[in-house]
Structures are given as structure tokens and as C-alpha cells.
mmCIF file of N, CA and C and ligand atoms in Angstrom:
data_model
loop_
_atom_site.group_PDB
_atom_site.id
_atom_site.type_symbol
_atom_site.label_atom_id
_atom_site.label_comp_id
_atom_site.label_asym_id
_atom_site.label_seq_id
_atom_site.Cartn_x
_atom_site.Cartn_y
_atom_site.Cartn_z
ATOM 1 N N MET C 712 135.903 104.117 -60.248
ATOM 2 C CA MET C 712 134.366 104.069 -60.934
ATOM 3 C C MET C 712 134.384 102.829 -61.939
ATOM 4 N N LYS C 713 133.374 101.907 -61.767
ATOM 5 C CA LYS C 713 133.536 100.786 -62.631
ATOM 6 C C LYS C 713 132.369 100.779 -63.368
ATOM 7 N N VAL C 714 132.407 100.572 -64.663
ATOM 8 C CA VAL C 714 131.143 100.364 -65.439
ATOM 9 C C VAL C 714 131.237 99.206 -66.147
ATOM 10 N N LEU C 715 130.133 98.605 -66.269
ATOM 11 C CA LEU C 715 129.736 97.285 -67.163
ATOM 12 C C LEU C 715 129.010 97.619 -68.459
ATOM 13 N N VAL C 716 129.701 97.478 -69.417
ATOM 14 C CA VAL C 716 129.191 97.939 -70.839
ATOM 15 C C VAL C 716 128.707 96.537 -71.584
ATOM 16 N N ILE C 717 127.348 96.479 -71.625
ATOM 17 C CA ILE C 717 126.687 95.034 -71.946
ATOM 18 C C ILE C 717 126.193 95.203 -73.564
ATOM 19 N N ASN C 718 126.694 94.462 -74.341
ATOM 20 C CA ASN C 718 126.122 94.241 -75.819
ATOM 21 C C ASN C 718 125.275 93.053 -75.986
ATOM 22 N N GLY C 719 124.099 93.383 -76.531
ATOM 23 C CA GLY C 719 123.092 92.211 -76.799
ATOM 24 C C GLY C 719 123.452 91.513 -78.344
ATOM 25 N N PRO C 720 122.286 90.885 -78.741
ATOM 26 C CA PRO C 720 122.383 90.000 -79.762
ATOM 27 C C PRO C 720 122.751 90.791 -81.234
ATOM 28 N N ASN C 721 123.685 90.260 -81.997
ATOM 29 C CA ASN C 721 124.173 90.514 -83.127
ATOM 30 C C ASN C 721 125.106 91.839 -83.508
ATOM 31 N N LEU C 722 125.483 92.419 -81.918
ATOM 32 C CA LEU C 722 126.080 93.312 -81.966
ATOM 33 C C LEU C 722 127.795 93.038 -82.229
ATOM 34 N N ASN C 723 128.089 91.762 -81.904
ATOM 35 C CA ASN C 723 129.458 91.211 -82.317
ATOM 36 C C ASN C 723 129.486 91.161 -83.899
ATOM 37 N N MET C 724 128.388 91.371 -84.523
ATOM 38 C CA MET C 724 128.284 91.477 -86.183
ATOM 39 C C MET C 724 128.600 92.785 -86.471
ATOM 40 N N LEU C 725 129.165 93.779 -85.818
ATOM 41 C CA LEU C 725 129.139 95.099 -86.240
ATOM 42 C C LEU C 725 130.177 95.247 -87.106
ATOM 43 N N GLY C 726 130.165 96.138 -88.251
ATOM 44 C CA GLY C 726 131.207 96.045 -89.294
ATOM 45 C C GLY C 726 130.938 95.123 -90.296
ATOM 46 N N ILE C 727 130.001 94.116 -90.230
ATOM 47 C CA ILE C 727 129.569 93.240 -91.058
ATOM 48 C C ILE C 727 128.103 93.325 -91.531
ATOM 49 N N ARG C 728 127.458 93.589 -90.241
ATOM 50 C CA ARG C 728 125.969 93.618 -90.674
ATOM 51 C C ARG C 728 125.491 95.116 -91.066
ATOM 52 N N GLU C 729 124.614 95.014 -91.946
ATOM 53 C CA GLU C 729 123.797 96.306 -92.314
ATOM 54 C C GLU C 729 124.695 97.668 -92.132
ATOM 55 N N LYS C 730 125.797 97.702 -92.941
ATOM 56 C CA LYS C 730 126.716 98.669 -92.666
ATOM 57 C C LYS C 730 126.111 100.084 -93.182
ATOM 58 N N ASN C 731 124.873 100.197 -93.722
ATOM 59 C CA ASN C 731 124.583 101.379 -94.100
ATOM 60 C C ASN C 731 123.698 101.957 -92.829
ATOM 61 N N ILE C 732 123.410 101.094 -91.873
ATOM 62 C CA ILE C 732 122.506 101.405 -90.544
ATOM 63 C C ILE C 732 123.716 101.626 -89.431
ATOM 64 N N TYR C 733 124.520 100.671 -89.426
ATOM 65 C CA TYR C 733 125.345 100.492 -88.181
ATOM 66 C C TYR C 733 126.883 100.924 -88.329
ATOM 67 N N GLY C 734 127.085 101.186 -89.512
ATOM 68 C CA GLY C 734 128.459 101.594 -89.788
ATOM 69 C C GLY C 734 129.520 100.492 -90.127
ATOM 70 N N LYS C 735 130.513 100.961 -90.628
ATOM 71 C CA LYS C 735 131.786 99.963 -91.180
ATOM 72 C C LYS C 735 132.748 99.502 -89.997
ATOM 73 N N GLU C 736 132.727 100.256 -88.869
ATOM 74 C CA GLU C 736 133.501 99.945 -87.751
ATOM 75 C C GLU C 736 133.361 98.630 -87.205
ATOM 76 N N SER C 737 134.385 98.041 -86.842
ATOM 77 C CA SER C 737 133.931 96.370 -86.448
ATOM 78 C C SER C 737 133.853 96.618 -84.951
ATOM 79 N N TYR C 738 133.276 95.329 -84.384
ATOM 80 C CA TYR C 738 132.956 95.318 -83.029
ATOM 81 C C TYR C 738 134.268 95.500 -82.177
ATOM 82 N N LYS C 739 135.256 94.874 -82.660
ATOM 83 C CA LYS C 739 136.545 94.930 -81.799
ATOM 84 C C LYS C 739 136.948 96.323 -81.864
ATOM 85 N N SER C 740 136.941 96.879 -82.935
ATOM 86 C CA SER C 740 137.722 98.359 -83.148
ATOM 87 C C SER C 740 136.955 99.324 -82.198
ATOM 88 N N ILE C 741 135.529 98.776 -82.009
ATOM 89 C CA ILE C 741 134.353 100.069 -81.278
ATOM 90 C C ILE C 741 134.953 99.535 -79.651
ATOM 91 N N CYS C 742 135.119 98.385 -79.365
ATOM 92 C CA CYS C 742 135.545 98.047 -77.926
ATOM 93 C C CYS C 742 136.926 98.477 -77.611
ATOM 94 N N ASP C 743 137.895 98.392 -78.462
ATOM 95 C CA ASP C 743 139.376 98.781 -78.173
ATOM 96 C C ASP C 743 139.261 100.407 -77.910
ATOM 97 N N ASN C 744 138.471 101.019 -78.773
ATOM 98 C CA ASN C 744 138.278 102.483 -78.711
ATOM 99 C C ASN C 744 137.522 102.942 -77.633
ATOM 100 N N LEU C 745 136.742 102.135 -76.939
ATOM 101 C CA LEU C 745 135.707 102.456 -75.844
ATOM 102 C C LEU C 745 136.795 102.339 -74.662
ATOM 103 N N GLN C 746 137.642 101.736 -74.704
ATOM 104 C CA GLN C 746 138.559 101.026 -73.614
ATOM 105 C C GLN C 746 139.538 102.367 -73.355
ATOM 106 N N GLU C 747 140.069 102.990 -74.601
ATOM 107 C CA GLU C 747 140.804 103.857 -74.550
ATOM 108 C C GLU C 747 140.076 105.266 -74.134
ATOM 109 N N VAL C 748 138.819 105.377 -74.415
ATOM 110 C CA VAL C 748 138.106 106.500 -74.071
ATOM 111 C C VAL C 748 137.787 106.481 -72.566
ATOM 112 N N SER C 749 137.633 105.330 -71.918
ATOM 113 C CA SER C 749 137.252 105.148 -70.601
ATOM 114 C C SER C 749 138.511 105.505 -69.461
ATOM 115 N N LYS C 750 139.667 105.185 -70.175
ATOM 116 C CA LYS C 750 140.965 105.458 -69.560
ATOM 117 C C LYS C 750 141.008 107.062 -69.461
ATOM 118 N N ASN C 751 140.730 107.652 -70.600
ATOM 119 C CA ASN C 751 140.569 109.263 -70.570
ATOM 120 C C ASN C 751 139.817 109.795 -69.677
ATOM 121 N N LEU C 752 138.641 109.225 -69.333
ATOM 122 C CA LEU C 752 137.540 109.608 -68.597
ATOM 123 C C LEU C 752 137.590 109.160 -67.209
ATOM 124 N N GLY C 753 138.821 108.392 -66.898
ATOM 125 C CA GLY C 753 139.252 107.970 -65.416
ATOM 126 C C GLY C 753 138.113 106.850 -65.153
ATOM 127 N N LEU C 754 137.603 106.123 -66.041
ATOM 128 C CA LEU C 754 136.589 105.149 -65.511
ATOM 129 C C LEU C 754 137.223 103.732 -65.989
ATOM 130 N N GLU C 755 136.682 102.845 -64.981
ATOM 131 C CA GLU C 755 137.312 101.425 -65.442
ATOM 132 C C GLU C 755 136.113 100.702 -66.125
ATOM 133 N N ILE C 756 136.344 99.946 -67.262
ATOM 134 C CA ILE C 756 135.151 99.503 -67.978
ATOM 135 C C ILE C 756 135.313 97.947 -68.314
ATOM 136 N N GLU C 757 134.398 97.221 -68.339
ATOM 137 C CA GLU C 757 134.506 95.817 -68.578
ATOM 138 C C GLU C 757 133.221 95.624 -69.655
ATOM 139 N N ILE C 758 133.805 95.093 -70.893
ATOM 140 C CA ILE C 758 132.812 94.851 -71.896
ATOM 141 C C ILE C 758 132.427 93.503 -72.189
ATOM 142 N N LYS C 759 131.021 93.263 -72.162
ATOM 143 C CA LYS C 759 130.532 91.841 -72.441
ATOM 144 C C LYS C 759 129.484 92.023 -73.717
ATOM 145 N N GLN C 760 129.356 90.864 -74.200
ATOM 146 C CA GLN C 760 128.516 90.669 -75.437
ATOM 147 C C GLN C 760 127.849 89.301 -75.366
ATOM 148 N N SER C 761 126.625 89.228 -75.555
ATOM 149 C CA SER C 761 125.945 87.747 -75.773
ATOM 150 C C SER C 761 124.740 88.057 -76.588
ATOM 151 N N ASN C 762 124.708 86.807 -77.237
ATOM 152 C CA ASN C 762 123.407 86.728 -78.227
ATOM 153 C C ASN C 762 122.153 86.003 -77.363
ATOM 154 N N ILE C 763 122.496 85.776 -76.156
ATOM 155 C CA ILE C 763 121.602 84.936 -75.377
ATOM 156 C C ILE C 763 121.077 85.758 -74.011
ATOM 157 N N GLU C 764 119.755 85.855 -74.324
ATOM 158 C CA GLU C 764 118.993 86.952 -73.121
ATOM 159 C C GLU C 764 119.208 86.402 -71.697
ATOM 160 N N GLY C 765 119.344 85.121 -71.324
ATOM 161 C CA GLY C 765 119.582 84.736 -70.029
ATOM 162 C C GLY C 765 121.001 85.156 -69.551
ATOM 163 N N GLU C 766 122.033 85.021 -70.541
ATOM 164 C CA GLU C 766 123.365 85.527 -70.229
ATOM 165 C C GLU C 766 123.491 86.957 -69.857
ATOM 166 N N ILE C 767 122.676 87.907 -70.747
ATOM 167 C CA ILE C 767 122.771 89.199 -70.694
ATOM 168 C C ILE C 767 122.066 89.402 -69.049
ATOM 169 N N ILE C 768 121.152 88.677 -68.735
ATOM 170 C CA ILE C 768 120.289 88.893 -67.333
ATOM 171 C C ILE C 768 121.424 88.651 -66.266
ATOM 172 N N ASN C 769 122.174 87.462 -66.497
ATOM 173 C CA ASN C 769 123.204 86.885 -65.455
ATOM 174 C C ASN C 769 124.153 88.195 -65.331
ATOM 175 N N TYR C 770 124.797 88.722 -66.467
ATOM 176 C CA TYR C 770 125.870 89.965 -66.398
ATOM 177 C C TYR C 770 125.210 90.932 -65.704
ATOM 178 N N ILE C 771 123.843 91.439 -65.757
ATOM 179 C CA ILE C 771 123.221 92.412 -65.102
ATOM 180 C C ILE C 771 123.299 92.022 -63.455
ATOM 181 N N GLN C 772 122.753 90.695 -63.089
ATOM 182 C CA GLN C 772 122.645 90.477 -61.867
ATOM 183 C C GLN C 772 124.073 90.283 -61.036
ATOM 184 N N GLU C 773 125.026 89.994 -61.964
ATOM 185 C CA GLU C 773 126.390 89.820 -61.325
ATOM 186 C C GLU C 773 127.151 91.438 -61.203
ATOM 187 N N ALA C 774 126.706 92.431 -61.692
ATOM 188 C CA ALA C 774 126.965 93.671 -61.724
ATOM 189 C C ALA C 774 126.816 94.198 -60.367
ATOM 190 N N LEU C 775 125.818 93.488 -59.642
ATOM 191 C CA LEU C 775 125.481 94.223 -58.442
ATOM 192 C C LEU C 775 126.759 93.944 -57.456
ATOM 193 N N GLY C 776 127.314 94.999 -56.678
ATOM 194 C CA GLY C 776 128.416 94.658 -55.831
ATOM 195 C C GLY C 776 129.703 94.896 -56.619
ATOM 196 N N SER C 777 129.833 94.845 -57.844
ATOM 197 C CA SER C 777 131.097 94.933 -58.715
ATOM 198 C C SER C 777 131.211 96.069 -59.512
ATOM 199 N N PHE C 778 129.967 96.714 -59.898
ATOM 200 C CA PHE C 778 129.975 97.806 -60.756
ATOM 201 C C PHE C 778 129.299 98.816 -60.349
ATOM 202 N N ASP C 779 129.719 100.174 -60.674
ATOM 203 C CA ASP C 779 128.755 101.317 -59.886
ATOM 204 C C ASP C 779 127.831 101.680 -61.199
ATOM 205 N N GLY C 780 127.884 101.276 -62.457
ATOM 206 C CA GLY C 780 126.878 101.581 -63.337
ATOM 207 C C GLY C 780 126.909 100.509 -64.552
ATOM 208 N N ILE C 781 125.947 100.936 -65.326
ATOM 209 C CA ILE C 781 125.822 99.789 -66.410
ATOM 210 C C ILE C 781 125.481 100.820 -67.876
ATOM 211 N N VAL C 782 126.250 100.606 -68.884
ATOM 212 C CA VAL C 782 125.756 100.953 -70.175
ATOM 213 C C VAL C 782 125.408 99.531 -70.970
ATOM 214 N N ILE C 783 124.098 99.821 -71.298
ATOM 215 C CA ILE C 783 123.785 98.590 -72.351
ATOM 216 C C ILE C 783 123.085 98.973 -73.595
ATOM 217 N N ASN C 784 123.566 98.050 -74.735
ATOM 218 C CA ASN C 784 122.657 98.050 -75.860
ATOM 219 C C ASN C 784 122.029 96.787 -76.070
ATOM 220 N N PRO C 785 120.753 96.465 -75.619
ATOM 221 C CA PRO C 785 120.136 95.250 -75.684
ATOM 222 C C PRO C 785 119.850 94.554 -77.046
ATOM 223 N N GLY C 786 120.251 95.386 -77.951
ATOM 224 C CA GLY C 786 119.795 94.915 -79.497
ATOM 225 C C GLY C 786 118.389 94.856 -79.603
ATOM 226 N N ALA C 787 117.929 93.744 -80.279
ATOM 227 C CA ALA C 787 116.399 93.516 -80.558
ATOM 228 C C ALA C 787 115.687 93.248 -79.352
ATOM 229 N N TYR C 788 116.636 92.799 -78.107
ATOM 230 C CA TYR C 788 115.788 92.597 -76.929
ATOM 231 C C TYR C 788 115.250 94.003 -76.318
ATOM 232 N N THR C 789 115.869 95.104 -76.510
ATOM 233 C CA THR C 789 115.387 96.254 -76.389
ATOM 234 C C THR C 789 113.747 96.421 -76.524
ATOM 235 N N HIS C 790 113.243 95.674 -77.537
ATOM 236 C CA HIS C 790 111.802 95.895 -77.722
ATOM 237 C C HIS C 790 111.142 94.906 -77.206
ATOM 238 N N TYR C 791 111.558 93.906 -76.593
ATOM 239 C CA TYR C 791 110.396 92.904 -75.937
ATOM 240 C C TYR C 791 110.845 92.107 -74.679
ATOM 241 N N SER C 792 112.027 92.431 -74.124
ATOM 242 C CA SER C 792 112.526 91.720 -73.166
ATOM 243 C C SER C 792 112.114 92.424 -71.681
ATOM 244 N N ILE C 793 111.065 91.792 -71.427
ATOM 245 C CA ILE C 793 110.654 92.474 -70.005
ATOM 246 C C ILE C 793 111.821 91.530 -68.940
ATOM 247 N N ALA C 794 112.194 90.672 -69.150
ATOM 248 C CA ALA C 794 113.198 89.982 -68.287
ATOM 249 C C ALA C 794 114.412 90.889 -68.203
ATOM 250 N N ILE C 795 114.844 91.539 -69.103
ATOM 251 C CA ILE C 795 115.978 92.571 -69.015
ATOM 252 C C ILE C 795 115.736 93.633 -68.220
ATOM 253 N N TYR C 796 114.443 94.187 -68.623
ATOM 254 C CA TYR C 796 113.733 95.233 -67.639
ATOM 255 C C TYR C 796 113.770 94.812 -66.413
ATOM 256 N N ASP C 797 113.283 93.728 -65.852
ATOM 257 C CA ASP C 797 113.216 93.312 -64.509
ATOM 258 C C ASP C 797 114.564 93.283 -63.958
ATOM 259 N N ALA C 798 115.489 92.730 -64.567
ATOM 260 C CA ALA C 798 116.919 92.460 -64.150
ATOM 261 C C ALA C 798 117.264 93.894 -63.762
ATOM 262 N N LEU C 799 117.383 94.889 -64.736
ATOM 263 C CA LEU C 799 117.924 96.427 -64.444
ATOM 264 C C LEU C 799 117.235 96.889 -63.262
ATOM 265 N N LYS C 800 115.930 96.682 -63.100
ATOM 266 C CA LYS C 800 115.187 97.219 -62.051
ATOM 267 C C LYS C 800 115.651 96.583 -60.626
ATOM 268 N N ALA C 801 116.044 95.349 -60.784
ATOM 269 C CA ALA C 801 116.185 94.271 -59.436
ATOM 270 C C ALA C 801 117.581 95.151 -59.089
ATOM 271 N N VAL C 802 118.505 95.098 -59.903
ATOM 272 C CA VAL C 802 120.026 95.587 -59.347
ATOM 273 C C VAL C 802 119.993 97.196 -59.016
ATOM 274 N N ASN C 803 119.155 97.758 -59.651
ATOM 275 C CA ASN C 803 118.867 99.295 -59.599
ATOM 276 C C ASN C 803 120.284 100.130 -59.572
ATOM 277 N N LEU C 804 121.078 99.786 -60.571
ATOM 278 C CA LEU C 804 122.127 100.589 -60.854
ATOM 279 C C LEU C 804 122.230 101.620 -61.817
ATOM 280 N N PRO C 805 122.604 102.619 -61.740
ATOM 281 C CA PRO C 805 122.441 103.755 -62.754
ATOM 282 C C PRO C 805 122.763 102.992 -64.018
ATOM 283 N N THR C 806 121.890 103.071 -65.159
ATOM 284 C CA THR C 806 122.023 102.481 -66.546
ATOM 285 C C THR C 806 121.699 103.384 -67.561
ATOM 286 N N VAL C 807 122.568 103.477 -68.442
ATOM 287 C CA VAL C 807 122.348 104.298 -69.812
ATOM 288 C C VAL C 807 122.124 103.170 -70.975
ATOM 289 N N GLU C 808 121.093 103.336 -71.771
ATOM 290 C CA GLU C 808 120.686 102.668 -72.986
ATOM 291 C C GLU C 808 121.261 103.216 -74.032
ATOM 292 N N VAL C 809 121.901 102.683 -74.860
ATOM 293 C CA VAL C 809 122.635 102.973 -75.956
ATOM 294 C C VAL C 809 122.164 102.009 -77.260
ATOM 295 N N HIS C 810 121.708 102.996 -78.422
ATOM 296 C CA HIS C 810 121.641 102.520 -79.643
ATOM 297 C C HIS C 810 122.343 103.083 -80.713
ATOM 298 N N LEU C 811 122.998 102.335 -81.593
ATOM 299 C CA LEU C 811 123.896 103.114 -82.774
ATOM 300 C C LEU C 811 122.881 103.864 -83.551
ATOM 301 N N SER C 812 121.832 103.220 -84.010
ATOM 302 C CA SER C 812 120.977 103.830 -84.911
ATOM 303 C C SER C 812 119.949 104.426 -84.124
ATOM 304 N N ASN C 813 119.121 105.333 -84.846
ATOM 305 C CA ASN C 813 117.975 106.213 -84.025
ATOM 306 C C ASN C 813 116.950 105.296 -84.228
ATOM 307 N N ILE C 814 116.600 104.438 -83.275
ATOM 308 C CA ILE C 814 115.363 103.569 -83.161
ATOM 309 C C ILE C 814 114.030 104.340 -83.377
ATOM 310 N N HIS C 815 113.940 105.603 -83.211
ATOM 311 C CA HIS C 815 112.883 106.315 -83.490
ATOM 312 C C HIS C 815 112.475 106.816 -84.613
ATOM 313 N N SER C 816 113.369 106.609 -85.557
ATOM 314 C CA SER C 816 113.186 106.875 -87.083
ATOM 315 C C SER C 816 113.023 105.618 -87.946
ATOM 316 N N ARG C 817 112.959 104.567 -87.366
ATOM 317 C CA ARG C 817 113.127 103.245 -88.039
ATOM 318 C C ARG C 817 111.902 102.553 -88.054
ATOM 319 N N GLU C 818 111.756 101.194 -88.210
ATOM 320 C CA GLU C 818 110.582 100.527 -88.296
ATOM 321 C C GLU C 818 109.568 100.820 -86.896
ATOM 322 N N GLU C 819 108.257 100.672 -87.082
ATOM 323 C CA GLU C 819 107.405 101.035 -85.884
ATOM 324 C C GLU C 819 107.888 100.120 -84.655
ATOM 325 N N PHE C 820 108.181 98.878 -84.967
ATOM 326 C CA PHE C 820 108.411 97.988 -83.610
ATOM 327 C C PHE C 820 109.670 98.377 -83.141
ATOM 328 N N ARG C 821 110.650 99.011 -83.786
ATOM 329 C CA ARG C 821 111.954 99.396 -82.946
ATOM 330 C C ARG C 821 111.652 100.876 -82.118
ATOM 331 N N ARG C 822 110.536 101.351 -82.267
ATOM 332 C CA ARG C 822 110.359 102.731 -81.795
ATOM 333 C C ARG C 822 110.068 102.643 -80.122
ATOM 334 N N VAL C 823 109.628 101.431 -79.761
ATOM 335 C CA VAL C 823 109.365 101.182 -78.504
ATOM 336 C C VAL C 823 110.460 100.546 -77.848
ATOM 337 N N SER C 824 110.997 100.956 -76.580
ATOM 338 C CA SER C 824 111.961 100.389 -75.873
ATOM 339 C C SER C 824 111.233 99.979 -74.388
ATOM 340 N N VAL C 825 111.179 98.693 -74.257
ATOM 341 C CA VAL C 825 110.731 98.458 -72.725
ATOM 342 C C VAL C 825 111.755 98.306 -71.633
ATOM 343 N N THR C 826 112.840 98.441 -72.264
ATOM 344 C CA THR C 826 114.234 98.528 -71.213
ATOM 345 C C THR C 826 114.479 100.027 -70.585
ATOM 346 N N ALA C 827 114.097 100.955 -71.603
ATOM 347 C CA ALA C 827 114.654 102.141 -71.391
ATOM 348 C C ALA C 827 113.969 102.687 -69.944
ATOM 349 N N PRO C 828 112.803 102.322 -69.748
ATOM 350 C CA PRO C 828 112.215 102.855 -68.600
ATOM 351 C C PRO C 828 112.910 102.230 -67.065
ATOM 352 N N ALA C 829 113.783 101.210 -67.187
ATOM 353 C CA ALA C 829 114.719 100.971 -66.021
ATOM 354 C C ALA C 829 116.131 101.712 -66.252
ATOM 355 N N CYS C 830 116.264 102.433 -67.022
ATOM 356 C CA CYS C 830 117.540 103.440 -67.143
ATOM 357 C C CYS C 830 117.338 104.854 -66.849
ATOM 358 N N ILE C 831 118.650 105.398 -66.696
ATOM 359 C CA ILE C 831 118.388 106.999 -66.265
ATOM 360 C C ILE C 831 118.229 107.602 -67.831
ATOM 361 N N GLY C 832 118.506 107.008 -68.694
ATOM 362 C CA GLY C 832 118.306 107.633 -69.913
ATOM 363 C C GLY C 832 118.864 106.791 -71.207
ATOM 364 N N GLN C 833 118.428 107.319 -72.260
ATOM 365 C CA GLN C 833 118.580 106.508 -73.465
ATOM 366 C C GLN C 833 119.352 107.402 -74.504
ATOM 367 N N ILE C 834 120.424 106.846 -75.314
ATOM 368 C CA ILE C 834 121.201 107.660 -76.318
ATOM 369 C C ILE C 834 120.992 106.859 -77.689
ATOM 370 N N CYS C 835 120.506 107.435 -78.625
ATOM 371 C CA CYS C 835 120.571 106.636 -79.882
ATOM 372 C C CYS C 835 120.598 107.488 -81.084
ATOM 373 N N GLY C 836 121.137 107.206 -82.061
ATOM 374 C CA GLY C 836 121.322 107.631 -83.358
ATOM 375 C C GLY C 836 122.675 108.285 -83.510
ATOM 376 N N PHE C 837 123.711 108.005 -82.646
ATOM 377 C CA PHE C 837 124.941 108.693 -82.855
ATOM 378 C C PHE C 837 125.895 107.745 -83.142
ATOM 379 N N GLY C 838 125.588 106.506 -83.603
ATOM 380 C CA GLY C 838 126.689 105.467 -83.873
ATOM 381 C C GLY C 838 127.320 105.032 -82.673
ATOM 382 N N ALA C 839 128.505 104.542 -82.843
ATOM 383 C CA ALA C 839 129.520 104.096 -81.608
ATOM 384 C C ALA C 839 129.772 105.110 -80.992
ATOM 385 N N TYR C 840 129.611 106.456 -81.171
ATOM 386 C CA TYR C 840 129.903 107.739 -80.014
ATOM 387 C C TYR C 840 128.962 107.523 -78.951
ATOM 388 N N GLY C 841 127.946 106.888 -79.146
ATOM 389 C CA GLY C 841 126.665 106.727 -78.257
ATOM 390 C C GLY C 841 127.459 106.391 -76.953
ATOM 391 N N TYR C 842 128.365 105.390 -77.179
ATOM 392 C CA TYR C 842 128.724 104.712 -75.913
ATOM 393 C C TYR C 842 129.724 105.587 -75.176
ATOM 394 N N THR C 843 130.661 106.438 -75.685
ATOM 395 C CA THR C 843 131.398 107.370 -75.042
ATOM 396 C C THR C 843 130.425 108.485 -74.547
ATOM 397 N N MET C 844 129.200 108.798 -75.073
ATOM 398 C CA MET C 844 128.209 109.887 -74.310
ATOM 399 C C MET C 844 127.659 109.168 -73.091
ATOM 400 N N ALA C 845 127.529 107.687 -73.269
ATOM 401 C CA ALA C 845 126.820 107.094 -72.128
ATOM 402 C C ALA C 845 127.805 107.033 -70.997
ATOM 403 N N LEU C 846 129.143 106.757 -71.209
ATOM 404 C CA LEU C 846 130.122 106.869 -70.309
ATOM 405 C C LEU C 846 130.355 108.284 -69.586
ATOM 406 N N MET C 847 130.172 109.165 -70.420
ATOM 407 C CA MET C 847 130.301 110.546 -69.931
ATOM 408 C C MET C 847 129.084 111.046 -69.085
ATOM 409 N N ALA C 848 128.022 110.508 -69.408
ATOM 410 C CA ALA C 848 126.639 110.503 -68.718
ATOM 411 C C ALA C 848 126.767 110.048 -67.421
ATOM 412 N N LEU C 849 127.158 108.765 -67.172
ATOM 413 C CA LEU C 849 127.357 108.186 -66.078
ATOM 414 C C LEU C 849 128.383 108.918 -65.052
ATOM 415 N N LYS C 850 129.467 109.174 -65.794
ATOM 416 C CA LYS C 850 130.290 110.093 -64.703
ATOM 417 C C LYS C 850 129.775 111.305 -64.137
ATOM 418 N N GLU C 851 129.041 112.119 -65.150
ATOM 419 C CA GLU C 851 128.316 113.061 -64.596
ATOM 420 C C GLU C 851 127.382 112.979 -63.616
ATOM 421 N N ASN C 852 126.604 111.888 -63.746
ATOM 422 C CA ASN C 852 125.759 111.422 -62.825
ATOM 423 C C ASN C 852 126.376 110.880 -61.457
ATOM 424 N N ASN C 853 127.642 111.217 -61.379
ATOM 425 C CA ASN C 853 128.496 110.821 -60.126
ATOM 426 C C ASN C 853 128.178 109.410 -59.636
ATOM 427 N N VAL C 854 128.395 108.574 -60.472
ATOM 428 C CA VAL C 854 128.334 107.065 -60.184
ATOM 429 C C VAL C 854 129.301 106.743 -59.077
HETATM 430 C C1 DQA O 1509 120.220 98.423 -82.140
HETATM 431 C C2 DQA O 1509 118.805 98.752 -82.491
HETATM 432 C C3 DQA O 1509 117.907 97.431 -82.556
HETATM 433 O O1 DQA O 1509 116.731 97.808 -82.916
HETATM 434 C C4 DQA O 1509 118.490 96.315 -83.370
HETATM 435 O O2 DQA O 1509 117.754 95.122 -83.055
HETATM 436 C C5 DQA O 1509 119.796 95.905 -82.921
HETATM 437 C C6 DQA O 1509 120.785 97.257 -82.915
HETATM 438 C C7 DQA O 1509 121.268 99.748 -82.287
HETATM 439 O O3 DQA O 1509 122.332 99.537 -81.672
HETATM 440 O O4 DQA O 1509 120.858 100.679 -83.270
HETATM 441 O O5 DQA O 1509 120.388 95.057 -83.157
HETATM 442 O O6 DQA O 1509 120.264 98.189 -80.711
#
């Protein structure tokens, strides 16, 4: 069971950016921990990060045939990237959207996710633990 974890713009800045919102843990530490978690869950994961919309779309397209599911935090693209929505619809792989922060309790513009309707579900507000929850959800979904 292989899962592709995709992180969008500015998520490589975790541990540095707005720590009061996103926490103190570094991006590398979150990724290392997720690799450990995935082993315990019996899942194989690959983690990608890009600040570039087109690269994220390429990752999604390339997942077809190589991965059984996707966990994606599209960062700010969540709120306006129809192209990422289209890519997720195109590959039609079970996908869980993750946000560290509770996007529904923040600015008005963050409350809309244009990408979530292409996913089986969305997890937000639980910090980096959301990625673990997403992997568990995909496993339960019998990916
Ligand atoms: C985020 C929420 C987005 O609104 C924001 O643009 C991010 C991070 C989150 O994980 O909480 O970059 O996706």
C-alpha cells in the first residue's frame, strides 16, 4: 500500500513560519516522524514538497499507477487552485486533504477549499498529527 504525501507552498517553512499557528516542529522533523508512523501502519510513503503549482500537478499526475492514495496539504493553493482540483479528479485516487491549522476558524478566504471536493475527506486543526490521521483514514478506506 503506497501513499504519496504532497505538501504545497511554504510548508517547507514549518518550524520557522508563524509558529503560533503552525507550531514549532520543523518540516524535516514532521517528515521523519511521518516516515516512522507509516512503517508502524504498514504503509509505504513518499513525501514531496513544492512551492510551484505546476510541480504539484505533475506529482499528482505521476501518482497514477505508482501510488494507491494521496495525502495532500495544498497550502494556500487550497483556496483557489482549480488546476489542482482538476488533477485530483483526473487521477481519481483516494485523497485526504490535510491542514495543520483549522482553516474554518481563520480568515474568511481560508474557509473555502476548492480542492477538498476532489478528496474523500479533509482533516484540519490538529497540527502535524493530521498527517497521521490522514494515513490512518486511507488505510481504513482499504486503499
Ligand atoms: C495551511 C492553511 C492554508 O490556508 C495556508 O495557506 C497554508 C497552510 C495549513 O496547513 O494550515 O500554507 O494549508
